[in-house]
Amino acid sequence: MSFLIYIIFGGIVGWVASMLMGTDGQQGIILNIVVGIVGAVLGSWIFGLLGIGGAITGFNLGSFVVALIGAVVLIALLKAVR
């Protein structure tokens, strides 16, 4: 069941991040899920480096913010590479 929660969480985070970054029309649902999941890992890593402790601990507001920041950073990096 937790795998399904990760997919739903990643989809929501990826969708919100793509709307914030203006790439929602270019991404489909699969890419939103991938961006959300990779963004969660990236956000957790960034917050860990800063010493803030941004562990993704479930479907809550703190985890959502950490994952969203990571997804926005990921999309910004991808836009810069393109």
PDB file of N, CA and C in Angstrom:
ATOM      1  N   MET A   1       0.814  -1.192   0.000  1.00  0.00           N
ATOM      2  CA  MET A   1       0.000   0.000   0.000  1.00  0.00           C
ATOM      3  C   MET A   1       0.859   1.257   0.000  1.00  0.00           C
ATOM      4  N   SER A   2       2.017   1.236   0.656  1.00  0.00           N
ATOM      5  CA  SER A   2       2.846   2.436   0.721  1.00  0.00           C
ATOM      6  C   SER A   2       3.387   2.824  -0.652  1.00  0.00           C
ATOM      7  N   PHE A   3       3.598   1.842  -1.533  1.00  0.00           N
ATOM      8  CA  PHE A   3       4.062   2.144  -2.883  1.00  0.00           C
ATOM      9  C   PHE A   3       3.027   2.980  -3.622  1.00  0.00           C
ATOM     10  N   LEU A   4       1.763   2.667  -3.452  1.00  0.00           N
ATOM     11  CA  LEU A   4       0.685   3.434  -4.067  1.00  0.00           C
ATOM     12  C   LEU A   4       0.635   4.849  -3.499  1.00  0.00           C
ATOM     13  N   ILE A   5       0.878   5.000  -2.218  1.00  0.00           N
ATOM     14  CA  ILE A   5       0.898   6.324  -1.589  1.00  0.00           C
ATOM     15  C   ILE A   5       2.039   7.156  -2.161  1.00  0.00           C
ATOM     16  N   TYR A   6       3.218   6.538  -2.376  1.00  0.00           N
ATOM     17  CA  TYR A   6       4.344   7.254  -2.972  1.00  0.00           C
ATOM     18  C   TYR A   6       4.002   7.741  -4.376  1.00  0.00           C
ATOM     19  N   ILE A   7       3.321   6.929  -5.149  1.00  0.00           N
ATOM     20  CA  ILE A   7       2.940   7.313  -6.505  1.00  0.00           C
ATOM     21  C   ILE A   7       1.947   8.470  -6.474  1.00  0.00           C
ATOM     22  N   ILE A   8       0.953   8.389  -5.609  1.00  0.00           N
ATOM     23  CA  ILE A   8      -0.039   9.466  -5.501  1.00  0.00           C
ATOM     24  C   ILE A   8       0.625  10.746  -5.000  1.00  0.00           C
ATOM     25  N   PHE A   9       1.447  10.627  -3.970  1.00  0.00           N
ATOM     26  CA  PHE A   9       2.165  11.780  -3.419  1.00  0.00           C
ATOM     27  C   PHE A   9       3.068  12.406  -4.477  1.00  0.00           C
ATOM     28  N   GLY A  10       3.813  11.579  -5.189  1.00  0.00           N
ATOM     29  CA  GLY A  10       4.694  12.071  -6.248  1.00  0.00           C
ATOM     30  C   GLY A  10       3.928  12.748  -7.363  1.00  0.00           C
ATOM     31  N   GLY A  11       2.781  12.199  -7.714  1.00  0.00           N
ATOM     32  CA  GLY A  11       1.957  12.809  -8.757  1.00  0.00           C
ATOM     33  C   GLY A  11       1.448  14.181  -8.362  1.00  0.00           C
ATOM     34  N   ILE A  12       0.994  14.302  -7.131  1.00  0.00           N
ATOM     35  CA  ILE A  12       0.484  15.595  -6.654  1.00  0.00           C
ATOM     36  C   ILE A  12       1.609  16.616  -6.576  1.00  0.00           C
ATOM     37  N   VAL A  13       2.733  16.224  -6.009  1.00  0.00           N
ATOM     38  CA  VAL A  13       3.875  17.137  -5.885  1.00  0.00           C
ATOM     39  C   VAL A  13       4.386  17.540  -7.268  1.00  0.00           C
ATOM     40  N   GLY A  14       4.529  16.585  -8.161  1.00  0.00           N
ATOM     41  CA  GLY A  14       5.005  16.885  -9.513  1.00  0.00           C
ATOM     42  C   GLY A  14       4.056  17.792 -10.271  1.00  0.00           C
ATOM     43  N   TRP A  15       2.771  17.587 -10.081  1.00  0.00           N
ATOM     44  CA  TRP A  15       1.769  18.411 -10.754  1.00  0.00           C
ATOM     45  C   TRP A  15       1.820  19.851 -10.248  1.00  0.00           C
ATOM     46  N   VAL A  16       1.884  20.025  -8.924  1.00  0.00           N
ATOM     47  CA  VAL A  16       1.947  21.377  -8.349  1.00  0.00           C
ATOM     48  C   VAL A  16       3.249  22.067  -8.770  1.00  0.00           C
ATOM     49  N   ALA A  17       4.358  21.347  -8.743  1.00  0.00           N
ATOM     50  CA  ALA A  17       5.643  21.926  -9.144  1.00  0.00           C
ATOM     51  C   ALA A  17       5.624  22.328 -10.615  1.00  0.00           C
ATOM     52  N   SER A  18       5.039  21.501 -11.461  1.00  0.00           N
ATOM     53  CA  SER A  18       4.988  21.837 -12.884  1.00  0.00           C
ATOM     54  C   SER A  18       4.078  23.033 -13.136  1.00  0.00           C
ATOM     55  N   MET A  19       3.021  23.191 -12.331  1.00  0.00           N
ATOM     56  CA  MET A  19       2.175  24.377 -12.470  1.00  0.00           C
ATOM     57  C   MET A  19       2.933  25.626 -12.020  1.00  0.00           C
ATOM     58  N   LEU A  20       3.692  25.530 -10.933  1.00  0.00           N
ATOM     59  CA  LEU A  20       4.471  26.673 -10.447  1.00  0.00           C
ATOM     60  C   LEU A  20       5.556  27.081 -11.437  1.00  0.00           C
ATOM     61  N   MET A  21       6.152  26.109 -12.108  1.00  0.00           N
ATOM     62  CA  MET A  21       7.256  26.389 -13.024  1.00  0.00           C
ATOM     63  C   MET A  21       6.796  26.615 -14.471  1.00  0.00           C
ATOM     64  N   GLY A  22       5.510  26.507 -14.735  1.00  0.00           N
ATOM     65  CA  GLY A  22       4.982  26.756 -16.071  1.00  0.00           C
ATOM     66  C   GLY A  22       5.258  25.662 -17.082  1.00  0.00           C
ATOM     67  N   THR A  23       5.439  24.424 -16.621  1.00  0.00           N
ATOM     68  CA  THR A  23       5.711  23.314 -17.534  1.00  0.00           C
ATOM     69  C   THR A  23       4.591  22.282 -17.532  1.00  0.00           C
ATOM     70  N   ASP A  24       3.433  22.652 -17.018  1.00  0.00           N
ATOM     71  CA  ASP A  24       2.349  21.675 -16.885  1.00  0.00           C
ATOM     72  C   ASP A  24       1.864  21.174 -18.239  1.00  0.00           C
ATOM     73  N   GLY A  25       1.869  22.020 -19.248  1.00  0.00           N
ATOM     74  CA  GLY A  25       1.419  21.610 -20.572  1.00  0.00           C
ATOM     75  C   GLY A  25       2.377  20.659 -21.267  1.00  0.00           C
ATOM     76  N   GLN A  26       3.633  20.657 -20.859  1.00  0.00           N
ATOM     77  CA  GLN A  26       4.646  19.814 -21.484  1.00  0.00           C
ATOM     78  C   GLN A  26       4.751  18.448 -20.823  1.00  0.00           C
ATOM     79  N   GLN A  27       4.257  18.317 -19.615  1.00  0.00           N
ATOM     80  CA  GLN A  27       4.405  17.086 -18.854  1.00  0.00           C
ATOM     81  C   GLN A  27       3.081  16.334 -18.796  1.00  0.00           C
ATOM     82  N   GLY A  28       3.174  15.042 -18.848  1.00  0.00           N
ATOM     83  CA  GLY A  28       2.005  14.209 -18.633  1.00  0.00           C
ATOM     84  C   GLY A  28       1.997  13.700 -17.203  1.00  0.00           C
ATOM     85  N   ILE A  29       1.067  12.829 -16.909  1.00  0.00           N
ATOM     86  CA  ILE A  29       0.918  12.317 -15.541  1.00  0.00           C
ATOM     87  C   ILE A  29       2.125  11.475 -15.121  1.00  0.00           C
ATOM     88  N   ILE A  30       2.679  10.706 -16.051  1.00  0.00           N
ATOM     89  CA  ILE A  30       3.828   9.858 -15.714  1.00  0.00           C
ATOM     90  C   ILE A  30       5.031  10.725 -15.358  1.00  0.00           C
ATOM     91  N   LEU A  31       5.281  11.768 -16.151  1.00  0.00           N
ATOM     92  CA  LEU A  31       6.408  12.647 -15.859  1.00  0.00           C
ATOM     93  C   LEU A  31       6.182  13.436 -14.577  1.00  0.00           C
ATOM     94  N   ASN A  32       4.931  13.799 -14.278  1.00  0.00           N
ATOM     95  CA  ASN A  32       4.633  14.461 -13.005  1.00  0.00           C
ATOM     96  C   ASN A  32       4.967  13.556 -11.831  1.00  0.00           C
ATOM     97  N   ILE A  33       4.636  12.280 -11.939  1.00  0.00           N
ATOM     98  CA  ILE A  33       4.940  11.327 -10.874  1.00  0.00           C
ATOM     99  C   ILE A  33       6.455  11.192 -10.697  1.00  0.00           C
ATOM    100  N   VAL A  34       7.171  11.057 -11.806  1.00  0.00           N
ATOM    101  CA  VAL A  34       8.625  10.906 -11.747  1.00  0.00           C
ATOM    102  C   VAL A  34       9.265  12.160 -11.145  1.00  0.00           C
ATOM    103  N   VAL A  35       8.818  13.337 -11.599  1.00  0.00           N
ATOM    104  CA  VAL A  35       9.365  14.593 -11.062  1.00  0.00           C
ATOM    105  C   VAL A  35       9.064  14.705  -9.574  1.00  0.00           C
ATOM    106  N   GLY A  36       7.877  14.304  -9.159  1.00  0.00           N
ATOM    107  CA  GLY A  36       7.521  14.370  -7.746  1.00  0.00           C
ATOM    108  C   GLY A  36       8.356  13.447  -6.883  1.00  0.00           C
ATOM    109  N   ILE A  37       8.576  12.226  -7.342  1.00  0.00           N
ATOM    110  CA  ILE A  37       9.357  11.264  -6.561  1.00  0.00           C
ATOM    111  C   ILE A  37      10.833  11.656  -6.526  1.00  0.00           C
ATOM    112  N   VAL A  38      11.393  11.999  -7.682  1.00  0.00           N
ATOM    113  CA  VAL A  38      12.798  12.428  -7.720  1.00  0.00           C
ATOM    114  C   VAL A  38      12.965  13.742  -6.966  1.00  0.00           C
ATOM    115  N   GLY A  39      11.983  14.623  -7.064  1.00  0.00           N
ATOM    116  CA  GLY A  39      12.020  15.878  -6.325  1.00  0.00           C
ATOM    117  C   GLY A  39      12.001  15.656  -4.826  1.00  0.00           C
ATOM    118  N   ALA A  40      11.261  14.661  -4.370  1.00  0.00           N
ATOM    119  CA  ALA A  40      11.234  14.341  -2.939  1.00  0.00           C
ATOM    120  C   ALA A  40      12.605  13.880  -2.463  1.00  0.00           C
ATOM    121  N   VAL A  41      13.262  13.065  -3.255  1.00  0.00           N
ATOM    122  CA  VAL A  41      14.607  12.605  -2.899  1.00  0.00           C
ATOM    123  C   VAL A  41      15.579  13.782  -2.914  1.00  0.00           C
ATOM    124  N   LEU A  42      15.496  14.614  -3.960  1.00  0.00           N
ATOM    125  CA  LEU A  42      16.376  15.772  -4.071  1.00  0.00           C
ATOM    126  C   LEU A  42      16.135  16.773  -2.942  1.00  0.00           C
ATOM    127  N   GLY A  43      14.880  17.037  -2.631  1.00  0.00           N
ATOM    128  CA  GLY A  43      14.558  17.957  -1.545  1.00  0.00           C
ATOM    129  C   GLY A  43      15.048  17.453  -0.200  1.00  0.00           C
ATOM    130  N   SER A  44      14.890  16.171   0.038  1.00  0.00           N
ATOM    131  CA  SER A  44      15.377  15.586   1.284  1.00  0.00           C
ATOM    132  C   SER A  44      16.895  15.700   1.379  1.00  0.00           C
ATOM    133  N   TRP A  45      17.572  15.493   0.258  1.00  0.00           N
ATOM    134  CA  TRP A  45      19.023  15.607   0.226  1.00  0.00           C
ATOM    135  C   TRP A  45      19.459  17.052   0.466  1.00  0.00           C
ATOM    136  N   ILE A  46      18.799  18.014  -0.186  1.00  0.00           N
ATOM    137  CA  ILE A  46      19.138  19.434  -0.020  1.00  0.00           C
ATOM    138  C   ILE A  46      18.935  19.865   1.428  1.00  0.00           C
ATOM    139  N   PHE A  47      17.798  19.520   2.000  1.00  0.00           N
ATOM    140  CA  PHE A  47      17.531  19.906   3.383  1.00  0.00           C
ATOM    141  C   PHE A  47      18.489  19.211   4.343  1.00  0.00           C
ATOM    142  N   GLY A  48      18.904  17.997   4.011  1.00  0.00           N
ATOM    143  CA  GLY A  48      19.889  17.297   4.835  1.00  0.00           C
ATOM    144  C   GLY A  48      21.241  17.989   4.805  1.00  0.00           C
ATOM    145  N   LEU A  49      21.636  18.487   3.628  1.00  0.00           N
ATOM    146  CA  LEU A  49      22.900  19.217   3.510  1.00  0.00           C
ATOM    147  C   LEU A  49      22.871  20.519   4.302  1.00  0.00           C
ATOM    148  N   LEU A  50      21.719  21.160   4.324  1.00  0.00           N
ATOM    149  CA  LEU A  50      21.581  22.414   5.055  1.00  0.00           C
ATOM    150  C   LEU A  50      21.466  22.202   6.565  1.00  0.00           C
ATOM    151  N   GLY A  51      21.305  20.952   6.979  1.00  0.00           N
ATOM    152  CA  GLY A  51      21.191  20.641   8.392  1.00  0.00           C
ATOM    153  C   GLY A  51      19.819  20.890   8.969  1.00  0.00           C
ATOM    154  N   ILE A  52      18.845  21.053   8.104  1.00  0.00           N
ATOM    155  CA  ILE A  52      17.482  21.330   8.565  1.00  0.00           C
ATOM    156  C   ILE A  52      16.748  20.028   8.885  1.00  0.00           C
ATOM    157  N   GLY A  53      17.131  18.964   8.234  1.00  0.00           N
ATOM    158  CA  GLY A  53      16.484  17.678   8.478  1.00  0.00           C
ATOM    159  C   GLY A  53      15.169  17.563   7.741  1.00  0.00           C
ATOM    160  N   GLY A  54      15.240  17.428   6.447  1.00  0.00           N
ATOM    161  CA  GLY A  54      14.036  17.398   5.624  1.00  0.00           C
ATOM    162  C   GLY A  54      13.636  16.003   5.195  1.00  0.00           C
ATOM    163  N   ALA A  55      13.522  15.101   6.134  1.00  0.00           N
ATOM    164  CA  ALA A  55      13.145  13.732   5.801  1.00  0.00           C
ATOM    165  C   ALA A  55      11.679  13.671   5.383  1.00  0.00           C
ATOM    166  N   ILE A  56      11.426  12.859   4.384  1.00  0.00           N
ATOM    167  CA  ILE A  56      10.058  12.625   3.943  1.00  0.00           C
ATOM    168  C   ILE A  56       9.491  11.551   4.861  1.00  0.00           C
ATOM    169  N   THR A  57       8.528  11.930   5.693  1.00  0.00           N
ATOM    170  CA  THR A  57       8.033  11.019   6.725  1.00  0.00           C
ATOM    171  C   THR A  57       6.611  10.552   6.497  1.00  0.00           C
ATOM    172  N   GLY A  58       6.072  10.817   5.354  1.00  0.00           N
ATOM    173  CA  GLY A  58       4.710  10.388   5.078  1.00  0.00           C
ATOM    174  C   GLY A  58       3.950  11.458   4.331  1.00  0.00           C
ATOM    175  N   PHE A  59       2.659  11.309   4.297  1.00  0.00           N
ATOM    176  CA  PHE A  59       1.794  12.233   3.565  1.00  0.00           C
ATOM    177  C   PHE A  59       1.368  13.341   4.525  1.00  0.00           C
ATOM    178  N   ASN A  60       2.269  14.327   4.717  1.00  0.00           N
ATOM    179  CA  ASN A  60       1.974  15.452   5.596  1.00  0.00           C
ATOM    180  C   ASN A  60       2.515  16.742   4.977  1.00  0.00           C
ATOM    181  N   LEU A  61       2.219  17.865   5.602  1.00  0.00           N
ATOM    182  CA  LEU A  61       2.574  19.164   5.033  1.00  0.00           C
ATOM    183  C   LEU A  61       4.086  19.369   4.956  1.00  0.00           C
ATOM    184  N   GLY A  62       4.813  18.966   5.976  1.00  0.00           N
ATOM    185  CA  GLY A  62       6.267  19.117   5.957  1.00  0.00           C
ATOM    186  C   GLY A  62       6.913  18.342   4.826  1.00  0.00           C
ATOM    187  N   SER A  63       6.490  17.106   4.643  1.00  0.00           N
ATOM    188  CA  SER A  63       7.013  16.286   3.553  1.00  0.00           C
ATOM    189  C   SER A  63       6.631  16.871   2.202  1.00  0.00           C
ATOM    190  N   PHE A  64       5.416  17.414   2.115  1.00  0.00           N
ATOM    191  CA  PHE A  64       4.957  18.014   0.862  1.00  0.00           C
ATOM    192  C   PHE A  64       5.827  19.211   0.490  1.00  0.00           C
ATOM    193  N   VAL A  65       6.150  20.059   1.466  1.00  0.00           N
ATOM    194  CA  VAL A  65       6.963  21.254   1.201  1.00  0.00           C
ATOM    195  C   VAL A  65       8.376  20.845   0.778  1.00  0.00           C
ATOM    196  N   VAL A  66       8.970  19.898   1.465  1.00  0.00           N
ATOM    197  CA  VAL A  66      10.314  19.429   1.116  1.00  0.00           C
ATOM    198  C   VAL A  66      10.317  18.845  -0.296  1.00  0.00           C
ATOM    199  N   ALA A  67       9.342  18.008  -0.601  1.00  0.00           N
ATOM    200  CA  ALA A  67       9.263  17.397  -1.927  1.00  0.00           C
ATOM    201  C   ALA A  67       8.983  18.446  -2.999  1.00  0.00           C
ATOM    202  N   LEU A  68       8.150  19.414  -2.691  1.00  0.00           N
ATOM    203  CA  LEU A  68       7.821  20.462  -3.659  1.00  0.00           C
ATOM    204  C   LEU A  68       9.047  21.312  -3.984  1.00  0.00           C
ATOM    205  N   ILE A  69       9.815  21.677  -2.965  1.00  0.00           N
ATOM    206  CA  ILE A  69      11.029  22.449  -3.199  1.00  0.00           C
ATOM    207  C   ILE A  69      12.017  21.648  -4.055  1.00  0.00           C
ATOM    208  N   GLY A  70      12.164  20.366  -3.750  1.00  0.00           N
ATOM    209  CA  GLY A  70      13.043  19.516  -4.553  1.00  0.00           C
ATOM    210  C   GLY A  70      12.571  19.388  -5.988  1.00  0.00           C
ATOM    211  N   ALA A  71      11.261  19.263  -6.188  1.00  0.00           N
ATOM    212  CA  ALA A  71      10.717  19.142  -7.545  1.00  0.00           C
ATOM    213  C   ALA A  71      10.888  20.440  -8.324  1.00  0.00           C
ATOM    214  N   VAL A  72      10.701  21.576  -7.670  1.00  0.00           N
ATOM    215  CA  VAL A  72      10.891  22.871  -8.339  1.00  0.00           C
ATOM    216  C   VAL A  72      12.359  23.036  -8.728  1.00  0.00           C
ATOM    217  N   VAL A  73      13.280  22.660  -7.853  1.00  0.00           N
ATOM    218  CA  VAL A  73      14.707  22.718  -8.170  1.00  0.00           C
ATOM    219  C   VAL A  73      15.016  21.802  -9.343  1.00  0.00           C
ATOM    220  N   LEU A  74      14.450  20.611  -9.347  1.00  0.00           N
ATOM    221  CA  LEU A  74      14.671  19.659 -10.441  1.00  0.00           C
ATOM    222  C   LEU A  74      14.178  20.223 -11.772  1.00  0.00           C
ATOM    223  N   ILE A  75      12.983  20.787 -11.793  1.00  0.00           N
ATOM    224  CA  ILE A  75      12.444  21.355 -13.030  1.00  0.00           C
ATOM    225  C   ILE A  75      13.287  22.542 -13.479  1.00  0.00           C
ATOM    226  N   ALA A  76      13.731  23.379 -12.537  1.00  0.00           N
ATOM    227  CA  ALA A  76      14.583  24.522 -12.885  1.00  0.00           C
ATOM    228  C   ALA A  76      15.905  24.051 -13.503  1.00  0.00           C
ATOM    229  N   LEU A  77      16.490  22.985 -12.936  1.00  0.00           N
ATOM    230  CA  LEU A  77      17.721  22.438 -13.505  1.00  0.00           C
ATOM    231  C   LEU A  77      17.491  21.887 -14.902  1.00  0.00           C
ATOM    232  N   LEU A  78      16.387  21.196 -15.094  1.00  0.00           N
ATOM    233  CA  LEU A  78      16.082  20.635 -16.411  1.00  0.00           C
ATOM    234  C   LEU A  78      15.825  21.734 -17.442  1.00  0.00           C
ATOM    235  N   LYS A  79      15.143  22.818 -17.008  1.00  0.00           N
ATOM    236  CA  LYS A  79      14.920  23.940 -17.912  1.00  0.00           C
ATOM    237  C   LYS A  79      16.238  24.628 -18.267  1.00  0.00           C
ATOM    238  N   ALA A  80      17.164  24.706 -17.318  1.00  0.00           N
ATOM    239  CA  ALA A  80      18.456  25.337 -17.572  1.00  0.00           C
ATOM    240  C   ALA A  80      19.292  24.507 -18.557  1.00  0.00           C
ATOM    241  N   VAL A  81      19.172  23.187 -18.456  1.00  0.00           N
ATOM    242  CA  VAL A  81      19.920  22.314 -19.358  1.00  0.00           C
ATOM    243  C   VAL A  81      19.366  22.402 -20.776  1.00  0.00           C
ATOM    244  N   ARG A  82      18.044  22.508 -20.887  1.00  0.00           N
ATOM    245  CA  ARG A  82      17.423  22.620 -22.215  1.00  0.00           C
ATOM    246  C   ARG A  82      17.755  23.958 -22.802  1.00  0.00           C
TER     247      ARG A  82
END
